[in-house]
PDB file of C-alpha atoms and ligand atoms in Angstrom:
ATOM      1  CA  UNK A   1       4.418 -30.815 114.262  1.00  0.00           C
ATOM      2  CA  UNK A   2       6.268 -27.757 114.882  1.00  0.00           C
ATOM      3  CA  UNK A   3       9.867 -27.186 114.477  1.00  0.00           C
ATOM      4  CA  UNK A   4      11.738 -27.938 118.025  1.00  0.00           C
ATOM      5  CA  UNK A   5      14.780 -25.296 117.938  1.00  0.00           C
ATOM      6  CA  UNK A   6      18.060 -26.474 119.407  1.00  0.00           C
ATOM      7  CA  UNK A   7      19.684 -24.768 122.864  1.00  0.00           C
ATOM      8  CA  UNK A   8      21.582 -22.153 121.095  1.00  0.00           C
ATOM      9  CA  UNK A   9      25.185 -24.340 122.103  1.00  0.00           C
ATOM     10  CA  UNK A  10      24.300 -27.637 122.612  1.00  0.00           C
ATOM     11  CA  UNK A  11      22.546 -28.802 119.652  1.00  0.00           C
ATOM     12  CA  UNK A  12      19.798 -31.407 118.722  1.00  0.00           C
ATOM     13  CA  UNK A  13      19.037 -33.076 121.935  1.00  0.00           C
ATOM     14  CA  UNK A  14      20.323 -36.877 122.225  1.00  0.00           C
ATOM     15  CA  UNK A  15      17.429 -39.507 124.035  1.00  0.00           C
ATOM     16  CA  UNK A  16      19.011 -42.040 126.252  1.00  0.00           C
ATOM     17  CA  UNK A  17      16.537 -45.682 126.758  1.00  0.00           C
ATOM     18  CA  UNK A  18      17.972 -47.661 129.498  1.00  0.00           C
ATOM     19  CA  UNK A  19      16.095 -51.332 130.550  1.00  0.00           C
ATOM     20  CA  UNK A  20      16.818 -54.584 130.814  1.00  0.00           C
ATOM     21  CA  UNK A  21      14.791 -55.458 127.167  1.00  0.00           C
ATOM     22  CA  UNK A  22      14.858 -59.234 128.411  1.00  0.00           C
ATOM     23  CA  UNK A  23      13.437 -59.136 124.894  1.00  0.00           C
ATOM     24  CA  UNK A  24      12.824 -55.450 123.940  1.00  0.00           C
ATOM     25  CA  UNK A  25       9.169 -55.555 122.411  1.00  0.00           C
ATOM     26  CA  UNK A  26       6.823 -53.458 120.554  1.00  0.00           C
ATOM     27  CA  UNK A  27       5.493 -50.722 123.575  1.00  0.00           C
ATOM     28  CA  UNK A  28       9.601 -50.041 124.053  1.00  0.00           C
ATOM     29  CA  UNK A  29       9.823 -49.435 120.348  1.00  0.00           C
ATOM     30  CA  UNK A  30       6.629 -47.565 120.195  1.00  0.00           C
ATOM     31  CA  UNK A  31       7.643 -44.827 123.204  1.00  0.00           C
ATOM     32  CA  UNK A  32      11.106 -44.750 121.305  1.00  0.00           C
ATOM     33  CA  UNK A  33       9.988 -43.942 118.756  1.00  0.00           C
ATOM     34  CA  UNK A  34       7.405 -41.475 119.957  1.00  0.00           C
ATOM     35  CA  UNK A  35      10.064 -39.482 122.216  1.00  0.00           C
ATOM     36  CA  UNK A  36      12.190 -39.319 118.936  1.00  0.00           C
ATOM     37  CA  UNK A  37       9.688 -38.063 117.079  1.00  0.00           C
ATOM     38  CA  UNK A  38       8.213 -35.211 118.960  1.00  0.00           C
ATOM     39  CA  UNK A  39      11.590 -34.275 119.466  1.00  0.00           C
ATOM     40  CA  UNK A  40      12.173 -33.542 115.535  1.00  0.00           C
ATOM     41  CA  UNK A  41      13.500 -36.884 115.495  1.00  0.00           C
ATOM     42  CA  UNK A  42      16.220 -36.650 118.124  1.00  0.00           C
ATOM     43  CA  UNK A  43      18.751 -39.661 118.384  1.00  0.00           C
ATOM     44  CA  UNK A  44      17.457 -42.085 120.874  1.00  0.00           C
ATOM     45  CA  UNK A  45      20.279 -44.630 122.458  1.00  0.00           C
ATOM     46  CA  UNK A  46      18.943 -47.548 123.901  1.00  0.00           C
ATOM     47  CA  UNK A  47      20.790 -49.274 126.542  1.00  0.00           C
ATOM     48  CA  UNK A  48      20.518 -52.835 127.933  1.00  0.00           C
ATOM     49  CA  UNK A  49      21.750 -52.633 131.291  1.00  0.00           C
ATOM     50  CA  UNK A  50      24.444 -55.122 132.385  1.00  0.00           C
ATOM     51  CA  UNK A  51      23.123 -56.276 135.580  1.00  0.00           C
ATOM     52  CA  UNK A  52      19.997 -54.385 136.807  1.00  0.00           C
ATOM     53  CA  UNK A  53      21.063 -53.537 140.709  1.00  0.00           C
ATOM     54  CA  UNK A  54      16.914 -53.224 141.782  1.00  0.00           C
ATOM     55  CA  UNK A  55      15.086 -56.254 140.475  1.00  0.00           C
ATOM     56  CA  UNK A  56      15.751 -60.290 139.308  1.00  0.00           C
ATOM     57  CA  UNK A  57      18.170 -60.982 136.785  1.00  0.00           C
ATOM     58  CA  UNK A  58      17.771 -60.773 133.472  1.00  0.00           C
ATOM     59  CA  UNK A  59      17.031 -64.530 131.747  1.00  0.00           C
ATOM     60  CA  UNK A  60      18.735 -63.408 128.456  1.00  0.00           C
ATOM     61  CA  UNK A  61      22.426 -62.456 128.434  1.00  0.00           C
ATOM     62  CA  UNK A  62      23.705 -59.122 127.415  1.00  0.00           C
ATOM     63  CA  UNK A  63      24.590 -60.043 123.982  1.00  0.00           C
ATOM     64  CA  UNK A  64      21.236 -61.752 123.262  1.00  0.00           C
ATOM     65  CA  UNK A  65      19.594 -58.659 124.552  1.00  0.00           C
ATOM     66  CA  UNK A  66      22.174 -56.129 122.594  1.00  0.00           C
ATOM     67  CA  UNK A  67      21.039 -58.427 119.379  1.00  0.00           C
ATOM     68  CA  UNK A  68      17.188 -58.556 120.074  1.00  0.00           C
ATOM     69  CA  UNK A  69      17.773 -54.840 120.482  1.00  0.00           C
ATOM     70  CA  UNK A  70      19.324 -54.331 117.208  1.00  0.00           C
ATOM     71  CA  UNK A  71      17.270 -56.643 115.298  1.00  0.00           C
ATOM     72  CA  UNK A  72      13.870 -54.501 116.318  1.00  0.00           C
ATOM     73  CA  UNK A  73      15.363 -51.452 115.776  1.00  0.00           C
ATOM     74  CA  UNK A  74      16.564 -52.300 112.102  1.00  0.00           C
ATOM     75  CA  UNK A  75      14.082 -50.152 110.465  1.00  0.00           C
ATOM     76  CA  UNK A  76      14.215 -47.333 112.454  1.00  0.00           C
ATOM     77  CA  UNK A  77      17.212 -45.359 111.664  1.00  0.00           C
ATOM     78  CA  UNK A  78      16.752 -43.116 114.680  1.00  0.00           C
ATOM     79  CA  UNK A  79      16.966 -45.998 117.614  1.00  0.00           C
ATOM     80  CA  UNK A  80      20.246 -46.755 117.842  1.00  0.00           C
ATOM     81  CA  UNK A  81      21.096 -49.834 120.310  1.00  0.00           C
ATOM     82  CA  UNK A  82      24.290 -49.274 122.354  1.00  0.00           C
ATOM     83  CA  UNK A  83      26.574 -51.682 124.262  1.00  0.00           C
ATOM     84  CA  UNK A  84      27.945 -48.641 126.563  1.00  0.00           C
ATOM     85  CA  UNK A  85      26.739 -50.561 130.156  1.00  0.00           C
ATOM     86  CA  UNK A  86      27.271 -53.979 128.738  1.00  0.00           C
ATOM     87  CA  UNK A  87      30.880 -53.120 128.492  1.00  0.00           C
ATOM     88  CA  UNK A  88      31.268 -51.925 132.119  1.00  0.00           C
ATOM     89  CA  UNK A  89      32.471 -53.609 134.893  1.00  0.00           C
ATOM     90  CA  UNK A  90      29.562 -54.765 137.521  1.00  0.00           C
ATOM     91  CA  UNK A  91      26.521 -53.393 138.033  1.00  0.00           C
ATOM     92  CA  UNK A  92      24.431 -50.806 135.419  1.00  0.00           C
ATOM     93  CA  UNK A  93      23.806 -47.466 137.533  1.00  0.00           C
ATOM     94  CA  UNK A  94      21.500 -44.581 135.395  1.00  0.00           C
ATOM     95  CA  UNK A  95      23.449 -42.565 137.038  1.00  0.00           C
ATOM     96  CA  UNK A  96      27.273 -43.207 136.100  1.00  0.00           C
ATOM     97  CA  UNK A  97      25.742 -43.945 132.311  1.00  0.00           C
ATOM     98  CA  UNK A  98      24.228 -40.384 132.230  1.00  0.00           C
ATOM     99  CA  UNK A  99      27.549 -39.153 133.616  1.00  0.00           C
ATOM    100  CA  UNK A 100      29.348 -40.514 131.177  1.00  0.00           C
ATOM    101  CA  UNK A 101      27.026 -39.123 128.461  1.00  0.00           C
ATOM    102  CA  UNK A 102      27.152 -35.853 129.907  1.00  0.00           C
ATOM    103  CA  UNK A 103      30.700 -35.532 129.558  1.00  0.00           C
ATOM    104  CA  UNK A 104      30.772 -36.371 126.004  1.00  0.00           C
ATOM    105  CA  UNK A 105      28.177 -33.663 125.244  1.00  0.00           C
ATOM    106  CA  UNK A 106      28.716 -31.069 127.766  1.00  0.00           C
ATOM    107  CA  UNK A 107      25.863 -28.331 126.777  1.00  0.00           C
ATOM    108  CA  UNK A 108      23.574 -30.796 124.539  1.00  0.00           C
ATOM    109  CA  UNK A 109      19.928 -31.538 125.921  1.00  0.00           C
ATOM    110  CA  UNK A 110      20.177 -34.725 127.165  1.00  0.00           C
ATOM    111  CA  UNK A 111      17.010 -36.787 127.769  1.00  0.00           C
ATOM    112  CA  UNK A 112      16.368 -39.405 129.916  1.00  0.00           C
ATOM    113  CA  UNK A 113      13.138 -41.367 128.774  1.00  0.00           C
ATOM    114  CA  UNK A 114      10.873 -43.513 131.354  1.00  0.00           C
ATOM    115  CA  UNK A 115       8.273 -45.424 131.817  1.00  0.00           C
ATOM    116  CA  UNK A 116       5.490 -43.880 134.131  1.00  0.00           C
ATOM    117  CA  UNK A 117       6.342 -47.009 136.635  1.00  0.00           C
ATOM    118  CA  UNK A 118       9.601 -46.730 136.414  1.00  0.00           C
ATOM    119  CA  UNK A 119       8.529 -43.131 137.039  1.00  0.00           C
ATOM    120  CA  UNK A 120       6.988 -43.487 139.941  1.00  0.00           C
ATOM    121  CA  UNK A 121       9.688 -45.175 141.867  1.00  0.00           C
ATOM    122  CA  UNK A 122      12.585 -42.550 141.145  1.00  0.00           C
ATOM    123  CA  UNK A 123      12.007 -40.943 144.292  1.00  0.00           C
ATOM    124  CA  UNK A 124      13.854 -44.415 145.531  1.00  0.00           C
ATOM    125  CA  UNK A 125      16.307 -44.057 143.189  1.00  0.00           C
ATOM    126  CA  UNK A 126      19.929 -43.591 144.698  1.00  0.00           C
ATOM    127  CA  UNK A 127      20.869 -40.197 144.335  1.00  0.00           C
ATOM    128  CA  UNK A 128      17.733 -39.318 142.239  1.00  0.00           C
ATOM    129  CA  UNK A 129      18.603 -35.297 142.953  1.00  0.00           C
ATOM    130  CA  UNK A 130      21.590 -35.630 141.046  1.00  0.00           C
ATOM    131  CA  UNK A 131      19.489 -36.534 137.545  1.00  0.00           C
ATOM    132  CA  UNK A 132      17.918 -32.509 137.876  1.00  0.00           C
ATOM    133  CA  UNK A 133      21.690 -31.446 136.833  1.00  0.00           C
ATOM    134  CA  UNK A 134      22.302 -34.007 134.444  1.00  0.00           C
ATOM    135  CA  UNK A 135      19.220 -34.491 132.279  1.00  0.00           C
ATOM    136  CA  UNK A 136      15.937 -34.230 131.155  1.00  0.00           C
ATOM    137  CA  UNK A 137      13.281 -36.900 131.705  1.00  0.00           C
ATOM    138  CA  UNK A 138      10.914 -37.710 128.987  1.00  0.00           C
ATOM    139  CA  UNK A 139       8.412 -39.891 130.754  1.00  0.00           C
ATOM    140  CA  UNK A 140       5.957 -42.351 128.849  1.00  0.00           C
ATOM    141  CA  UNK A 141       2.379 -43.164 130.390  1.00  0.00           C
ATOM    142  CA  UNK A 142       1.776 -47.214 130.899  1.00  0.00           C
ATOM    143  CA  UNK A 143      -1.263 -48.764 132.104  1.00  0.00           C
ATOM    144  CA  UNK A 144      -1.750 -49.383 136.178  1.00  0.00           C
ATOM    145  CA  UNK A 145       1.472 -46.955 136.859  1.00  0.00           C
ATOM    146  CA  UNK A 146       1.265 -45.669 140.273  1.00  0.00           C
ATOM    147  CA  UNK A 147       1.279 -41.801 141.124  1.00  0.00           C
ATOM    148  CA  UNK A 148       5.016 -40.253 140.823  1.00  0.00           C
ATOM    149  CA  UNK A 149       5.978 -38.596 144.017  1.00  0.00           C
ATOM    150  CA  UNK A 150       5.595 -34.492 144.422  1.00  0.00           C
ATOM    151  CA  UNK A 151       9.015 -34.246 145.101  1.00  0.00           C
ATOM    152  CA  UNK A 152       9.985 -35.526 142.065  1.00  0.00           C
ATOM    153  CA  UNK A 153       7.222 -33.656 140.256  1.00  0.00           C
ATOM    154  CA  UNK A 154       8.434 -30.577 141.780  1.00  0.00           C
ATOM    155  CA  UNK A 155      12.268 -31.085 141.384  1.00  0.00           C
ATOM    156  CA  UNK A 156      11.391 -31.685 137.513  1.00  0.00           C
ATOM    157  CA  UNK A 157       9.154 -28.879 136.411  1.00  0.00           C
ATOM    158  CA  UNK A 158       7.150 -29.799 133.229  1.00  0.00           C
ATOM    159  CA  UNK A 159       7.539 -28.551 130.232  1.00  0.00           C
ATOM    160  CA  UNK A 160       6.829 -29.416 126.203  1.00  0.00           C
ATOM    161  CA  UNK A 161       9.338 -30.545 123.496  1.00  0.00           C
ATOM    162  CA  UNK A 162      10.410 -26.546 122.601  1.00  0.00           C
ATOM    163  CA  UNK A 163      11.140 -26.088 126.223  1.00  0.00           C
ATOM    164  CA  UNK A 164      13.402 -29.075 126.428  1.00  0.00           C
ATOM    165  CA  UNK A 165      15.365 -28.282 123.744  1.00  0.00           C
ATOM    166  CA  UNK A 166      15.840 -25.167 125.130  1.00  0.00           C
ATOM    167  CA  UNK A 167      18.042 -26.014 127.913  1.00  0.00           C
ATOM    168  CA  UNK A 168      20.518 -28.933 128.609  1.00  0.00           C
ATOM    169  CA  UNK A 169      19.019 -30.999 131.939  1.00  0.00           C
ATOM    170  CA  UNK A 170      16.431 -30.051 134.533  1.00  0.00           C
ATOM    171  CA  UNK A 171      12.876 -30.531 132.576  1.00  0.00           C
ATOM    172  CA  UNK A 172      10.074 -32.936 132.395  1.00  0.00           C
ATOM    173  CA  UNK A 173       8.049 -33.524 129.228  1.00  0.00           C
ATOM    174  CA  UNK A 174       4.625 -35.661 130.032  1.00  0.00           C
ATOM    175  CA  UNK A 175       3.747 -38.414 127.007  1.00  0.00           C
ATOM    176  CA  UNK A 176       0.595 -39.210 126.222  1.00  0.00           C
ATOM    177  CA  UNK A 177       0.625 -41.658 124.145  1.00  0.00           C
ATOM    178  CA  UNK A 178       1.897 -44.434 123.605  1.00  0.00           C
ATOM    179  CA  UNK A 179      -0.009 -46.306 125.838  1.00  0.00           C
ATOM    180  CA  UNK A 180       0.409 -49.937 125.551  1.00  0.00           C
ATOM    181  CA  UNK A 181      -0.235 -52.736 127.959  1.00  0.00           C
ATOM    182  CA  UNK A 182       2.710 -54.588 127.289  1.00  0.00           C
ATOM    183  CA  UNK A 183       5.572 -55.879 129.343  1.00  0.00           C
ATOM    184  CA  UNK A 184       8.722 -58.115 129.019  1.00  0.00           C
ATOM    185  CA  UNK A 185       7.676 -60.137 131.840  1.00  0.00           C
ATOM    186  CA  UNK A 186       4.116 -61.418 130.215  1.00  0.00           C
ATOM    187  CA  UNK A 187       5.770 -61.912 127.024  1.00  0.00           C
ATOM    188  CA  UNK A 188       8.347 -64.070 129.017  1.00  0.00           C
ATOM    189  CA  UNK A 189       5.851 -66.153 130.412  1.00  0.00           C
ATOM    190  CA  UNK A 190       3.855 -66.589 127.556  1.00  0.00           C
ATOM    191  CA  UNK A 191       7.087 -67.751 125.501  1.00  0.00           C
ATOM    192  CA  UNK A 192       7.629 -70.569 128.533  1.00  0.00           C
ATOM    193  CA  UNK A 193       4.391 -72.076 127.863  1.00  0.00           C
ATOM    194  CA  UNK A 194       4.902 -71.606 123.762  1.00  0.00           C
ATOM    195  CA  UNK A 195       2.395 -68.782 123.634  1.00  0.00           C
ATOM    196  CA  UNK A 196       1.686 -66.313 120.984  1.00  0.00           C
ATOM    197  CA  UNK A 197       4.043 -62.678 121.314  1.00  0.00           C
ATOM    198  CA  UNK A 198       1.923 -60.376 119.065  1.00  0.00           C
ATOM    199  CA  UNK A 199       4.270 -57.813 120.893  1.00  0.00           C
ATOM    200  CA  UNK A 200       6.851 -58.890 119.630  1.00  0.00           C
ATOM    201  CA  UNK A 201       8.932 -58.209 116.215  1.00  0.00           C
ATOM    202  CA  UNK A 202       9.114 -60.650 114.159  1.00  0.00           C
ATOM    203  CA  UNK A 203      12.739 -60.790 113.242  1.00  0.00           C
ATOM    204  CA  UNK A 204      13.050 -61.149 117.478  1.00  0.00           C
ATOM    205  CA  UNK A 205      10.680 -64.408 117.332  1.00  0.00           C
ATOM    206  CA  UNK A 206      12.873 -66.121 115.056  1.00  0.00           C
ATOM    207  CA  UNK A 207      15.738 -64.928 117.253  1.00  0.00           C
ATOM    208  CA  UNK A 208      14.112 -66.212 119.822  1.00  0.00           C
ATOM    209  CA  UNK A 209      13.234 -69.792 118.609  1.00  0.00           C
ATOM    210  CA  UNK A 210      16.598 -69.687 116.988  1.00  0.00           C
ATOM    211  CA  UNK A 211      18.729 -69.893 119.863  1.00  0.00           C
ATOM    212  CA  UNK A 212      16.096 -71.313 122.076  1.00  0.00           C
ATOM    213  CA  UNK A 213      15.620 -68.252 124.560  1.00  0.00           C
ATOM    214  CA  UNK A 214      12.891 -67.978 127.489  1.00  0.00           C
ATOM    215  CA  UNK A 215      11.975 -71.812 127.358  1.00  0.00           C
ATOM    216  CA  UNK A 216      11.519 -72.278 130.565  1.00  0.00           C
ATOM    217  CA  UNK A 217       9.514 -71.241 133.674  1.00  0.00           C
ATOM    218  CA  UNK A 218      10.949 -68.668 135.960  1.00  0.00           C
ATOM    219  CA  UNK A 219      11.555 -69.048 139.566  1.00  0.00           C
ATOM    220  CA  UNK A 220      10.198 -65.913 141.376  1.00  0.00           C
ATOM    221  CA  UNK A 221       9.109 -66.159 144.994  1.00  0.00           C
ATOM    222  CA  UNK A 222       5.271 -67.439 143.529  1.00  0.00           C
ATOM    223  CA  UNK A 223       6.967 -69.852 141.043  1.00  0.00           C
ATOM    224  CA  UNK A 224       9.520 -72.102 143.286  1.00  0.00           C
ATOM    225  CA  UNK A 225       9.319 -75.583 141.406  1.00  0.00           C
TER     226      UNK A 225
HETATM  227  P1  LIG B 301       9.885 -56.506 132.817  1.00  0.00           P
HETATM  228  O1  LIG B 301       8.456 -56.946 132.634  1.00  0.00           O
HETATM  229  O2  LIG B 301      10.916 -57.590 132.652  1.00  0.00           O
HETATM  230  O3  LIG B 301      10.086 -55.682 134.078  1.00  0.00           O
HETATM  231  P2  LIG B 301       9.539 -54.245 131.022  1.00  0.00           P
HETATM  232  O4  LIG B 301       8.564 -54.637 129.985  1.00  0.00           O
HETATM  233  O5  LIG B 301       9.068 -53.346 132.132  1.00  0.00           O
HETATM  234  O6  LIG B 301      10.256 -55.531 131.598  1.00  0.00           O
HETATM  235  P3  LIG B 301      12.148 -53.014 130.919  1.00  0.00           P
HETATM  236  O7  LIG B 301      13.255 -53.407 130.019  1.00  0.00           O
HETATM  237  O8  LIG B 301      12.268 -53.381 132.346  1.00  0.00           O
HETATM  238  O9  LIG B 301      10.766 -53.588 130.292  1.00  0.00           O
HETATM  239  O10 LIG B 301      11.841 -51.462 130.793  1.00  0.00           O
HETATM  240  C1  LIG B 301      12.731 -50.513 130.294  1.00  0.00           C
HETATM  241  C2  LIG B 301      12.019 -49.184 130.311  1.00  0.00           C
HETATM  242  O11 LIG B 301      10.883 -49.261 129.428  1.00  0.00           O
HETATM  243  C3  LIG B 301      11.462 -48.751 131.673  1.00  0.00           C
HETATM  244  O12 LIG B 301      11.616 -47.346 131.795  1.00  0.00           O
HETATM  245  C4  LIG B 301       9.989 -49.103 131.572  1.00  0.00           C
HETATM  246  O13 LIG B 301       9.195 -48.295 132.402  1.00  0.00           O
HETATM  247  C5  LIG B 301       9.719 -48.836 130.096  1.00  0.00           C
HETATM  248  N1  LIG B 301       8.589 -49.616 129.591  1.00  0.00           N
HETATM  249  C6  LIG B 301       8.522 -50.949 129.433  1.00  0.00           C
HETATM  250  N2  LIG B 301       7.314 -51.323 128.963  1.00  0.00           N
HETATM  251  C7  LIG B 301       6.595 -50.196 128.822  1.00  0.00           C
HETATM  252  C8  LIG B 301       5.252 -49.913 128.395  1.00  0.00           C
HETATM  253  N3  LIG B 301       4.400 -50.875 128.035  1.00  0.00           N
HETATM  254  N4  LIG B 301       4.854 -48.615 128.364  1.00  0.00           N
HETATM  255  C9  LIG B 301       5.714 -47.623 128.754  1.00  0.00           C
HETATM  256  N5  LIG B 301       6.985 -47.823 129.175  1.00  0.00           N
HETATM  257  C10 LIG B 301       7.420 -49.088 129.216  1.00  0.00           C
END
């Protein structure tokens, strides 16, 4: 890997993760992980959000999640869990979060990583035009994710890991790997029903069994009894 160089003022760029991590699992560690790394090991902040304003509510509370979080990312020294939208009153907004990181590090390349789902909804995103002046997005391919729209596409213009350190907010840096069929909400259902979580860390299983987390089915407009 080549050496990234830093935007002459604002330093090593600084990854923020937000989700819900309702548990974090292996494919969230795994794009972590790859973002840091192909940024010369850039910081990468992982948030849980507080309460998610666009989809069901999370099963696990914020400190369960903060803890999950900081149990899987115990042996990587560049994932760093972070309470920041627990500790805020009402709902979790990307927005106000990357605001507030932006503040702290005026000039630094800040990097917002996605999932290529998540991706392809930011177009719906409230104030999505305001991200171009705020960050980066690093965006991380996942199996069946829908086509992003062009105008985020265009309002993003792509670029590779130099180029985004090159400049504090405005870029787009394409992952391609990893590539994991994985998600929180199969792991969920397979932990109701006592199943096997090969996605999941280990230290999080025992966590899980521990304090007797996602034992039970979830309602969801298919799932009513
Ligand atoms: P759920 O199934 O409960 O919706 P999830 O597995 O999608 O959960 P989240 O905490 O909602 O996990 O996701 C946080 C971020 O991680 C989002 O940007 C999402 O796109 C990304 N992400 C989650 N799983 C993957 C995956 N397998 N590959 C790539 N990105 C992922």
């Amino acid at each position: 890997m080549h050496n990234v160089q830093h935007a002459a003022s604002g330093g090593r760029p600084l990854v923020l993760f937000g989700g819900t991590f309702d548990p974090v699992h292996r494919a969230h560690i795994s794009a972590a992980r790859a973002v840091s790394k192909v940024l010369n090991d850039a910081p990468v902040h992982l948030l849980p959000n507080a309460v998610p304003p666009h989809r069901p509510q999370p099963l696990a509370d914020g400190e369960q999640r903060l803890r999950m979080l900081e149990l899987a990312c115990a042996d990587h020294p560049q994932l760093h869990p972070d309470g920041w939208e627990l500790a805020q009153p009402g709902p979790s907004y990307s927005l106000v979060t990357l605001q507030h990181f932006r503040k702290q590090h005026p000039d630094r390349p800040l990097v917002f990583m996605i999932g290529a789902d998540s991706f392809a909804n930011l177009h719906q995103w409230h104030q999505w035009r305001d991200y171009t002046n705020l960050c980066h997005l690093a965006v991380v391919p996942r199996p069946n994710s829908p086509l992003a729209d062009n105008a985020v596409l265009e309002a993003f213009p792509e670029t590779d890991a130099h180029g985004l350190a090159q400049q504090p907010y405005g870029l787009r840096l394409m992952l391609k790997r990893p590539f994991l069929d994985v998600s929180a909400t199969a792991i969920r259902q397979a932990l109701a029903k006592k199943g096997h979580c090969p996605a999941l860390d280990d230290a999080v299983i025992t966590h899980i069994h521990r304090h007797d987390l996602y034992n039970v089915a979830e309602h969801t407009p298919f799932n009513q009894s």
